[in-house]
Amino acid sequence: MSQGKDEGKLEDLYLITLRNGPFAHESFSPSEDLLNFLWNECKVLVVGAGGLGCELLKDLALSGFRNIEVIDLDVVDVTNLNRQFLFRQQDVGKPKAEVAAAFIAKRISGINIKGHHANIYDQPREFYKQFNLVVAGLDSIDARRWLNETLIDLVETNDDGTIDVSTVIPLIDGGTEGFRGQARVIIPKMSACFECNLDLFPPQISYPLCTIANTPRLPEHCIEYASVILWPQQQPFGAGTKVDGDNPEHVKWIFERAQERANQFHIQGVTYRLSQGVIKHIIPAVASTNAIVAASCANEAFKLATYIANPLNNYMLYNGESGVYTYAFETERREECPACGRAQPKKICVSPKWTLADLIEVLREDTELRVKSPSLTVSSRALYYSSPASLEQATKENLPQSLDCLLEEGCEIFLTDPALPLGRKLQIFFHKCSKKNK
């Protein structure tokens, strides 16, 4: 079990895993087997290699985890260098995950770390099933919802209906927003999941369309104009292509059109960085917040892997705006949660004379669903697919049709969206109302 020249650096790990303590979990049993598991068996996936992800990788590696993989779709930008300390000037333009993994491997001997320059949505179930823990440092609510539901979907049950605990992969979710942050421990199907408490996250900022189109006053208005009005009109990268905030060519196009719009209205402040931030709904990060939240997440990962102490139950809030304040509390699991509970179909009341396009607009505005590109099917029949472009083209003829022509009273619709790998069931009920009161 000896770690050679690194053994001295790991002295604290021996102290806390080879003897008991007053805060130990009831399942804790002091043994060298704990360190063997930590070093040789436990596989951890870090999702995101940005400001929070860099801190997570450093903390996990220095906590004794030896089998780590990291996945991120981004490349290093020069603006990352002031706080994402695993990157250097010569790394600009290179994949974040690969550069971060190489940096950690160079600094810590004996570690087995691998970077994946890939989209989390594109990975098969088998990719996630190989890990014992998943630690997320994502800045996207949609991506966190998707990851949460993916791990829930991996949970299997025994013949007697009980949960097969060997298929449960804990998710440790970290998030930061300026001087505020949070860390939570999610045990799929056993504790509150991300979707159970989605209302903790307010809907992302949006701007009135009339202001964007007619009376812009802020640089953000110009960027939104280029993104939500000019992009679908001009289709610069082909019909059906959606704006991708991780695609430099897409961001450059939005930035240039926004600059032209800003010049027309004498508005200052449109930059490439701001354009990407508006597209991706990025809130500026603070290095100290990332460090505190990542330390909490790494601490929870270590506790879950070794049982040296009871894990967080189950949410920690940090606020550094006027001092240093933390507060831990238990978020409750919702039995009717559409992701991990026994949710019934969501009831939607509509006017029979609404069009399918009206219904889709209502779904996008629903603060519980929070979908962006919904696709709808009923009785194995496609109503509308938002993607790919070929299916959208084939089903968009249904958009102007009235709902009473397409649906029956009380029928169930299956809704899918990029943020919802498990989808949602909706039940349609007709009532008389005008579109403006929907």
mmCIF file of C-alpha atoms in Angstrom, residues 100-436:
data_model
loop_
_atom_site.group_PDB
_atom_site.id
_atom_site.type_symbol
_atom_site.label_atom_id
_atom_site.label_comp_id
_atom_site.label_asym_id
_atom_site.label_seq_id
_atom_site.Cartn_x
_atom_site.Cartn_y
_atom_site.Cartn_z
ATOM 1 C CA ALA A 100 -6.297 20.492 -16.499
ATOM 2 C CA ALA A 101 -5.751 16.729 -16.342
ATOM 3 C CA ALA A 102 -2.202 17.070 -17.679
ATOM 4 C CA PHE A 103 -1.392 19.780 -15.119
ATOM 5 C CA ILE A 104 -2.616 17.660 -12.193
ATOM 6 C CA ALA A 105 -0.766 14.584 -13.487
ATOM 7 C CA LYS A 106 2.463 16.582 -13.706
ATOM 8 C CA ARG A 107 2.200 17.886 -10.147
ATOM 9 C CA ILE A 108 0.981 14.747 -8.351
ATOM 10 C CA SER A 109 2.804 11.494 -8.982
ATOM 11 C CA GLY A 110 0.909 8.215 -9.043
ATOM 12 C CA ILE A 111 -2.398 9.749 -10.043
ATOM 13 C CA ASN A 112 -4.458 8.290 -12.866
ATOM 14 C CA ILE A 113 -6.325 11.249 -14.362
ATOM 15 C CA LYS A 114 -7.944 11.610 -17.768
ATOM 16 C CA GLY A 115 -9.552 14.562 -19.507
ATOM 17 C CA HIS A 116 -12.484 14.335 -21.932
ATOM 18 C CA HIS A 117 -13.031 17.215 -24.349
ATOM 19 C CA ALA A 118 -16.678 16.352 -24.914
ATOM 20 C CA ASN A 119 -20.280 17.290 -24.253
ATOM 21 C CA ILE A 120 -21.870 15.574 -21.243
ATOM 22 C CA TYR A 121 -25.083 15.103 -23.239
ATOM 23 C CA ASP A 122 -23.272 12.953 -25.809
ATOM 24 C CA GLN A 123 -21.927 10.352 -23.371
ATOM 25 C CA PRO A 124 -23.697 6.973 -23.123
ATOM 26 C CA ARG A 125 -25.086 5.561 -19.890
ATOM 27 C CA GLU A 126 -22.115 3.203 -19.626
ATOM 28 C CA PHE A 127 -19.777 6.171 -19.330
ATOM 29 C CA TYR A 128 -21.442 7.389 -16.122
ATOM 30 C CA LYS A 129 -22.009 3.896 -14.688
ATOM 31 C CA GLN A 130 -18.265 3.317 -14.246
ATOM 32 C CA PHE A 131 -17.879 5.961 -11.506
ATOM 33 C CA ASN A 132 -18.370 5.735 -7.748
ATOM 34 C CA LEU A 133 -18.883 9.473 -7.324
ATOM 35 C CA VAL A 134 -19.772 12.380 -9.590
ATOM 36 C CA VAL A 135 -18.735 15.889 -8.553
ATOM 37 C CA ALA A 136 -20.207 18.735 -10.607
ATOM 38 C CA GLY A 137 -18.841 22.234 -11.019
ATOM 39 C CA LEU A 138 -21.250 23.462 -13.677
ATOM 40 C CA ASP A 139 -22.523 26.974 -14.362
ATOM 41 C CA SER A 140 -25.629 25.831 -16.243
ATOM 42 C CA ILE A 141 -28.926 24.941 -14.549
ATOM 43 C CA ASP A 142 -29.933 22.906 -17.610
ATOM 44 C CA ALA A 143 -26.754 20.815 -17.499
ATOM 45 C CA ARG A 144 -27.155 20.184 -13.776
ATOM 46 C CA ARG A 145 -30.769 19.088 -14.246
ATOM 47 C CA TRP A 146 -29.680 16.740 -17.008
ATOM 48 C CA LEU A 147 -26.859 15.230 -14.945
ATOM 49 C CA ASN A 148 -29.159 14.814 -11.941
ATOM 50 C CA GLU A 149 -31.771 12.938 -13.992
ATOM 51 C CA THR A 150 -29.156 10.817 -15.746
ATOM 52 C CA LEU A 151 -27.827 9.487 -12.438
ATOM 53 C CA ILE A 152 -31.392 8.900 -11.211
ATOM 54 C CA ASP A 153 -32.097 6.918 -14.371
ATOM 55 C CA LEU A 154 -29.122 4.646 -13.601
ATOM 56 C CA VAL A 155 -30.623 3.488 -10.283
ATOM 57 C CA GLU A 156 -32.011 -0.036 -10.495
ATOM 58 C CA THR A 157 -34.362 -1.925 -8.171
ATOM 59 C CA ASN A 158 -34.229 -5.442 -6.787
ATOM 60 C CA ASP A 159 -36.937 -8.037 -7.389
ATOM 61 C CA ASP A 160 -38.675 -6.988 -4.171
ATOM 62 C CA GLY A 161 -38.831 -3.369 -5.333
ATOM 63 C CA THR A 162 -36.099 -2.064 -3.058
ATOM 64 C CA ILE A 163 -33.261 0.052 -4.422
ATOM 65 C CA ASP A 164 -30.137 -1.758 -5.550
ATOM 66 C CA VAL A 165 -27.614 0.380 -3.657
ATOM 67 C CA SER A 166 -24.768 -0.831 -5.872
ATOM 68 C CA THR A 167 -26.314 1.183 -8.730
ATOM 69 C CA VAL A 168 -26.588 4.421 -6.734
ATOM 70 C CA ILE A 169 -23.955 6.992 -7.741
ATOM 71 C CA PRO A 170 -23.914 10.007 -5.381
ATOM 72 C CA LEU A 171 -23.836 13.426 -6.977
ATOM 73 C CA ILE A 172 -22.022 16.261 -5.210
ATOM 74 C CA ASP A 173 -23.148 19.489 -6.788
ATOM 75 C CA GLY A 174 -21.327 22.777 -6.352
ATOM 76 C CA GLY A 175 -22.396 26.144 -7.667
ATOM 77 C CA THR A 176 -21.192 29.715 -7.347
ATOM 78 C CA GLU A 177 -22.694 33.074 -8.178
ATOM 79 C CA GLY A 178 -20.429 36.000 -7.409
ATOM 80 C CA PHE A 179 -19.800 36.036 -3.654
ATOM 81 C CA ARG A 180 -22.426 33.370 -3.008
ATOM 82 C CA GLY A 181 -22.246 29.624 -3.423
ATOM 83 C CA GLN A 182 -23.709 26.290 -2.461
ATOM 84 C CA ALA A 183 -22.731 22.657 -2.084
ATOM 85 C CA ARG A 184 -25.169 19.784 -1.891
ATOM 86 C CA VAL A 185 -25.067 16.020 -1.603
ATOM 87 C CA ILE A 186 -27.610 14.156 -3.715
ATOM 88 C CA ILE A 187 -28.121 10.415 -3.226
ATOM 89 C CA PRO A 188 -30.297 9.482 -6.236
ATOM 90 C CA LYS A 189 -33.711 8.047 -5.305
ATOM 91 C CA MET A 190 -32.802 8.298 -1.593
ATOM 92 C CA SER A 191 -32.445 12.008 -0.837
ATOM 93 C CA ALA A 192 -33.747 15.237 -2.310
ATOM 94 C CA CYS A 193 -32.529 15.603 -5.875
ATOM 95 C CA PHE A 194 -31.743 18.717 -7.871
ATOM 96 C CA GLU A 195 -35.237 18.795 -9.386
ATOM 97 C CA CYS A 196 -36.910 18.498 -5.967
ATOM 98 C CA ASN A 197 -35.706 21.984 -5.078
ATOM 99 C CA LEU A 198 -35.468 23.638 -8.458
ATOM 100 C CA ASP A 199 -37.379 26.597 -7.058
ATOM 101 C CA LEU A 200 -34.241 27.504 -5.074
ATOM 102 C CA PHE A 201 -32.894 28.802 -8.364
ATOM 103 C CA PRO A 202 -34.785 31.801 -9.752
ATOM 104 C CA PRO A 203 -35.491 31.763 -13.491
ATOM 105 C CA GLN A 204 -32.620 33.160 -15.510
ATOM 106 C CA ILE A 205 -32.754 36.815 -16.458
ATOM 107 C CA SER A 206 -34.671 37.603 -19.632
ATOM 108 C CA TYR A 207 -35.336 40.896 -21.356
ATOM 109 C CA PRO A 208 -38.696 42.103 -22.754
ATOM 110 C CA LEU A 209 -38.849 41.486 -26.477
ATOM 111 C CA CYS A 210 -40.339 44.926 -27.136
ATOM 112 C CA THR A 211 -37.362 46.582 -25.443
ATOM 113 C CA ILE A 212 -34.873 44.447 -27.340
ATOM 114 C CA ALA A 213 -36.536 45.174 -30.686
ATOM 115 C CA ASN A 214 -37.437 48.849 -30.302
ATOM 116 C CA THR A 215 -35.755 50.698 -27.440
ATOM 117 C CA PRO A 216 -32.497 49.013 -26.386
ATOM 118 C CA ARG A 217 -30.715 50.763 -23.516
ATOM 119 C CA LEU A 218 -28.138 48.232 -22.353
ATOM 120 C CA PRO A 219 -25.374 46.295 -24.141
ATOM 121 C CA GLU A 220 -27.238 43.125 -23.075
ATOM 122 C CA HIS A 221 -30.259 44.307 -25.082
ATOM 123 C CA CYS A 222 -28.105 44.522 -28.219
ATOM 124 C CA ILE A 223 -26.678 41.052 -27.653
ATOM 125 C CA GLU A 224 -30.125 39.565 -27.096
ATOM 126 C CA TYR A 225 -31.338 41.293 -30.263
ATOM 127 C CA ALA A 226 -28.605 39.603 -32.273
ATOM 128 C CA SER A 227 -29.272 36.272 -30.591
ATOM 129 C CA VAL A 228 -33.077 36.006 -30.523
ATOM 130 C CA ILE A 229 -34.086 38.171 -33.502
ATOM 131 C CA LEU A 230 -31.284 38.407 -36.062
ATOM 132 C CA TRP A 231 -30.046 34.831 -35.673
ATOM 133 C CA PRO A 232 -33.338 33.114 -36.638
ATOM 134 C CA GLN A 233 -33.928 35.684 -39.393
ATOM 135 C CA GLN A 234 -30.537 35.376 -41.072
ATOM 136 C CA GLN A 235 -29.674 31.759 -40.100
ATOM 137 C CA PRO A 236 -25.930 32.430 -40.560
ATOM 138 C CA PHE A 237 -24.877 28.822 -40.040
ATOM 139 C CA GLY A 238 -27.737 27.065 -41.787
ATOM 140 C CA ALA A 239 -31.429 26.524 -41.195
ATOM 141 C CA GLY A 240 -32.270 25.089 -37.790
ATOM 142 C CA THR A 241 -28.825 25.737 -36.276
ATOM 143 C CA LYS A 242 -29.207 26.978 -32.699
ATOM 144 C CA VAL A 243 -26.875 29.454 -31.013
ATOM 145 C CA ASP A 244 -24.076 27.596 -29.225
ATOM 146 C CA GLY A 245 -22.290 29.679 -26.615
ATOM 147 C CA ASP A 246 -19.358 27.264 -26.711
ATOM 148 C CA ASN A 247 -18.831 27.758 -30.453
ATOM 149 C CA PRO A 248 -16.407 30.689 -31.027
ATOM 150 C CA GLU A 249 -17.784 31.320 -34.521
ATOM 151 C CA HIS A 250 -21.329 31.620 -33.182
ATOM 152 C CA VAL A 251 -20.247 33.972 -30.392
ATOM 153 C CA LYS A 252 -18.198 36.080 -32.835
ATOM 154 C CA TRP A 253 -21.198 36.472 -35.147
ATOM 155 C CA ILE A 254 -23.469 37.516 -32.252
ATOM 156 C CA PHE A 255 -20.804 39.907 -30.948
ATOM 157 C CA GLU A 256 -20.339 41.633 -34.315
ATOM 158 C CA ARG A 257 -24.077 42.037 -34.933
ATOM 159 C CA ALA A 258 -24.543 43.320 -31.367
ATOM 160 C CA GLN A 259 -21.782 45.882 -31.912
ATOM 161 C CA GLU A 260 -23.538 47.147 -35.027
ATOM 162 C CA ARG A 261 -26.801 47.423 -33.083
ATOM 163 C CA ALA A 262 -25.060 49.231 -30.214
ATOM 164 C CA ASN A 263 -23.470 51.744 -32.587
ATOM 165 C CA GLN A 264 -26.897 52.588 -34.022
ATOM 166 C CA PHE A 265 -28.240 53.458 -30.561
ATOM 167 C CA HIS A 266 -24.981 54.901 -29.149
ATOM 168 C CA ILE A 267 -24.665 52.179 -26.515
ATOM 169 C CA GLN A 268 -21.261 51.378 -25.008
ATOM 170 C CA GLY A 269 -19.986 48.161 -23.457
ATOM 171 C CA VAL A 270 -20.621 45.380 -25.982
ATOM 172 C CA THR A 271 -17.655 42.983 -25.792
ATOM 173 C CA TYR A 272 -16.950 39.434 -26.913
ATOM 174 C CA ARG A 273 -16.781 38.282 -23.298
ATOM 175 C CA LEU A 274 -20.096 39.921 -22.406
ATOM 176 C CA SER A 275 -21.678 38.437 -25.532
ATOM 177 C CA GLN A 276 -20.676 34.940 -24.488
ATOM 178 C CA GLY A 277 -21.828 35.625 -20.942
ATOM 179 C CA VAL A 278 -25.287 36.736 -22.094
ATOM 180 C CA ILE A 279 -25.639 33.771 -24.456
ATOM 181 C CA LYS A 280 -24.622 31.283 -21.750
ATOM 182 C CA HIS A 281 -26.178 33.254 -18.850
ATOM 183 C CA ILE A 282 -22.787 33.433 -17.134
ATOM 184 C CA ILE A 283 -22.427 35.352 -13.881
ATOM 185 C CA PRO A 284 -18.874 36.594 -13.159
ATOM 186 C CA ALA A 285 -16.978 34.239 -10.853
ATOM 187 C CA VAL A 286 -15.038 35.097 -7.698
ATOM 188 C CA ALA A 287 -11.958 32.989 -6.989
ATOM 189 C CA SER A 288 -12.444 32.884 -3.218
ATOM 190 C CA THR A 289 -16.031 31.624 -3.614
ATOM 191 C CA ASN A 290 -14.860 28.879 -5.962
ATOM 192 C CA ALA A 291 -12.190 27.821 -3.456
ATOM 193 C CA ILE A 292 -14.617 27.628 -0.515
ATOM 194 C CA VAL A 293 -17.335 25.744 -2.386
ATOM 195 C CA ALA A 294 -14.857 23.328 -4.000
ATOM 196 C CA ALA A 295 -13.305 22.572 -0.600
ATOM 197 C CA SER A 296 -16.740 21.727 0.764
ATOM 198 C CA CYS A 297 -17.496 19.456 -2.214
ATOM 199 C CA ALA A 298 -14.147 17.651 -1.944
ATOM 200 C CA ASN A 299 -14.707 17.192 1.783
ATOM 201 C CA GLU A 300 -18.083 15.577 1.096
ATOM 202 C CA ALA A 301 -16.554 13.321 -1.549
ATOM 203 C CA PHE A 302 -13.940 12.132 0.935
ATOM 204 C CA LYS A 303 -16.583 11.466 3.602
ATOM 205 C CA LEU A 304 -18.723 9.461 1.181
ATOM 206 C CA ALA A 305 -15.728 7.402 0.057
ATOM 207 C CA THR A 306 -14.406 6.590 3.549
ATOM 208 C CA TYR A 307 -17.276 7.134 6.054
ATOM 209 C CA ILE A 308 -14.906 9.039 8.352
ATOM 210 C CA ALA A 309 -17.814 11.372 9.147
ATOM 211 C CA ASN A 310 -21.485 11.790 8.378
ATOM 212 C CA PRO A 311 -22.027 13.478 5.027
ATOM 213 C CA LEU A 312 -23.701 16.845 4.656
ATOM 214 C CA ASN A 313 -27.455 16.584 5.136
ATOM 215 C CA ASN A 314 -27.784 17.829 2.534
ATOM 216 C CA TYR A 315 -27.355 21.484 1.480
ATOM 217 C CA MET A 316 -24.742 24.071 2.439
ATOM 218 C CA LEU A 317 -25.232 27.735 1.628
ATOM 219 C CA TYR A 318 -22.296 30.157 1.572
ATOM 220 C CA ASN A 319 -22.556 33.946 1.469
ATOM 221 C CA GLY A 320 -19.430 36.070 1.327
ATOM 222 C CA GLU A 321 -20.970 39.391 0.368
ATOM 223 C CA SER A 322 -20.696 40.949 3.828
ATOM 224 C CA GLY A 323 -18.363 38.672 5.769
ATOM 225 C CA VAL A 324 -18.163 34.881 5.740
ATOM 226 C CA TYR A 325 -21.421 33.102 6.472
ATOM 227 C CA THR A 326 -22.384 29.466 5.967
ATOM 228 C CA TYR A 327 -25.559 27.640 6.808
ATOM 229 C CA ALA A 328 -26.406 23.967 6.375
ATOM 230 C CA PHE A 329 -29.915 22.545 6.213
ATOM 231 C CA GLU A 330 -31.813 19.554 4.866
ATOM 232 C CA THR A 331 -33.818 20.021 1.696
ATOM 233 C CA GLU A 332 -36.778 17.670 1.590
ATOM 234 C CA ARG A 333 -37.435 15.141 -1.090
ATOM 235 C CA ARG A 334 -40.699 15.667 -2.939
ATOM 236 C CA GLU A 335 -42.720 12.514 -3.465
ATOM 237 C CA GLU A 336 -44.301 14.171 -6.495
ATOM 238 C CA CYS A 337 -40.908 15.168 -7.935
ATOM 239 C CA PRO A 338 -40.980 14.493 -11.695
ATOM 240 C CA ALA A 339 -37.382 13.265 -11.625
ATOM 241 C CA CYS A 340 -37.019 11.057 -8.536
ATOM 242 C CA GLY A 341 -40.550 10.735 -7.152
ATOM 243 C CA ARG A 342 -43.855 9.284 -8.215
ATOM 244 C CA ALA A 343 -45.042 12.246 -10.187
ATOM 245 C CA GLN A 344 -48.417 12.114 -11.873
ATOM 246 C CA PRO A 345 -48.751 13.713 -15.312
ATOM 247 C CA LYS A 346 -48.663 17.488 -15.053
ATOM 248 C CA LYS A 347 -52.119 18.860 -15.815
ATOM 249 C CA ILE A 348 -52.229 21.603 -18.434
ATOM 250 C CA CYS A 349 -55.450 23.566 -19.006
ATOM 251 C CA VAL A 350 -55.723 25.013 -22.502
ATOM 252 C CA SER A 351 -58.281 26.480 -24.817
ATOM 253 C CA PRO A 352 -59.248 24.074 -27.601
ATOM 254 C CA LYS A 353 -58.773 26.931 -30.075
ATOM 255 C CA TRP A 354 -55.161 27.560 -29.122
ATOM 256 C CA THR A 355 -52.653 26.422 -31.677
ATOM 257 C CA LEU A 356 -49.880 23.958 -30.973
ATOM 258 C CA ALA A 357 -47.493 26.918 -31.157
ATOM 259 C CA ASP A 358 -49.475 28.582 -28.345
ATOM 260 C CA LEU A 359 -49.143 25.467 -26.199
ATOM 261 C CA ILE A 360 -45.377 25.330 -26.769
ATOM 262 C CA GLU A 361 -45.112 28.987 -25.768
ATOM 263 C CA VAL A 362 -46.967 28.222 -22.529
ATOM 264 C CA LEU A 363 -44.643 25.306 -21.778
ATOM 265 C CA ARG A 364 -41.587 27.492 -22.298
ATOM 266 C CA GLU A 365 -42.988 30.055 -19.851
ATOM 267 C CA ASP A 366 -43.823 27.445 -17.203
ATOM 268 C CA THR A 367 -41.584 28.144 -14.193
ATOM 269 C CA GLU A 368 -41.718 24.517 -13.041
ATOM 270 C CA LEU A 369 -40.814 22.866 -16.340
ATOM 271 C CA ARG A 370 -38.226 25.468 -17.460
ATOM 272 C CA VAL A 371 -37.873 23.996 -20.928
ATOM 273 C CA LYS A 372 -36.345 25.777 -23.899
ATOM 274 C CA SER A 373 -36.676 23.496 -26.925
ATOM 275 C CA PRO A 374 -39.571 21.132 -26.160
ATOM 276 C CA SER A 375 -40.592 18.278 -28.397
ATOM 277 C CA LEU A 376 -44.059 16.716 -28.071
ATOM 278 C CA THR A 377 -45.457 13.296 -28.921
ATOM 279 C CA VAL A 378 -48.847 11.720 -28.270
ATOM 280 C CA SER A 379 -49.767 8.047 -28.642
ATOM 281 C CA SER A 380 -46.486 7.378 -30.456
ATOM 282 C CA ARG A 381 -47.386 10.137 -32.922
ATOM 283 C CA ALA A 382 -45.108 13.121 -33.301
ATOM 284 C CA LEU A 383 -46.725 16.499 -32.697
ATOM 285 C CA TYR A 384 -43.581 18.580 -32.918
ATOM 286 C CA TYR A 385 -39.832 17.995 -32.764
ATOM 287 C CA SER A 386 -37.585 20.983 -32.060
ATOM 288 C CA SER A 387 -34.537 19.091 -33.358
ATOM 289 C CA PRO A 388 -32.886 17.820 -35.446
ATOM 290 C CA ALA A 389 -33.633 20.190 -38.328
ATOM 291 C CA SER A 390 -35.043 17.417 -40.530
ATOM 292 C CA LEU A 391 -37.652 16.400 -37.936
ATOM 293 C CA GLU A 392 -38.463 20.012 -37.110
ATOM 294 C CA GLN A 393 -39.123 20.618 -40.796
ATOM 295 C CA ALA A 394 -41.373 17.547 -40.990
ATOM 296 C CA THR A 395 -43.482 18.451 -37.937
ATOM 297 C CA LYS A 396 -43.684 22.254 -38.016
ATOM 298 C CA GLU A 397 -46.842 22.046 -40.148
ATOM 299 C CA ASN A 398 -48.668 21.147 -36.916
ATOM 300 C CA LEU A 399 -47.736 24.426 -35.208
ATOM 301 C CA PRO A 400 -50.603 26.563 -36.623
ATOM 302 C CA GLN A 401 -53.250 23.856 -36.109
ATOM 303 C CA SER A 402 -55.745 24.182 -33.247
ATOM 304 C CA LEU A 403 -55.407 21.812 -30.319
ATOM 305 C CA ASP A 404 -58.928 20.386 -30.694
ATOM 306 C CA CYS A 405 -57.876 19.139 -34.130
ATOM 307 C CA LEU A 406 -54.703 17.516 -32.813
ATOM 308 C CA LEU A 407 -55.641 16.289 -29.324
ATOM 309 C CA GLU A 408 -58.454 14.713 -27.358
ATOM 310 C CA GLU A 409 -59.683 15.906 -23.969
ATOM 311 C CA GLY A 410 -57.657 14.259 -21.173
ATOM 312 C CA CYS A 411 -54.999 12.812 -23.459
ATOM 313 C CA GLU A 412 -51.396 12.470 -22.287
ATOM 314 C CA ILE A 413 -48.522 14.135 -24.097
ATOM 315 C CA PHE A 414 -44.899 13.147 -23.620
ATOM 316 C CA LEU A 415 -42.581 16.155 -23.488
ATOM 317 C CA THR A 416 -38.842 15.945 -24.051
ATOM 318 C CA ASP A 417 -36.235 18.677 -23.827
ATOM 319 C CA PRO A 418 -32.406 18.747 -23.884
ATOM 320 C CA ALA A 419 -32.441 19.497 -20.135
ATOM 321 C CA LEU A 420 -34.762 16.579 -19.290
ATOM 322 C CA PRO A 421 -33.330 13.144 -20.155
ATOM 323 C CA LEU A 422 -36.289 11.403 -18.489
ATOM 324 C CA GLY A 423 -38.913 13.584 -20.160
ATOM 325 C CA ARG A 424 -42.250 14.637 -18.652
ATOM 326 C CA LYS A 425 -45.852 13.498 -19.025
ATOM 327 C CA LEU A 426 -48.499 16.166 -19.523
ATOM 328 C CA GLN A 427 -52.268 15.711 -19.418
ATOM 329 C CA ILE A 428 -54.328 18.089 -21.538
ATOM 330 C CA PHE A 429 -57.669 19.535 -20.420
ATOM 331 C CA PHE A 430 -59.770 21.939 -22.456
ATOM 332 C CA HIS A 431 -61.467 25.028 -21.107
ATOM 333 C CA LYS A 432 -62.678 28.264 -22.648
ATOM 334 C CA CYS A 433 -60.169 31.061 -22.365
ATOM 335 C CA SER A 434 -58.499 33.597 -24.553
ATOM 336 C CA LYS A 435 -54.891 33.292 -25.556
ATOM 337 C CA LYS A 436 -53.890 36.424 -23.623
#
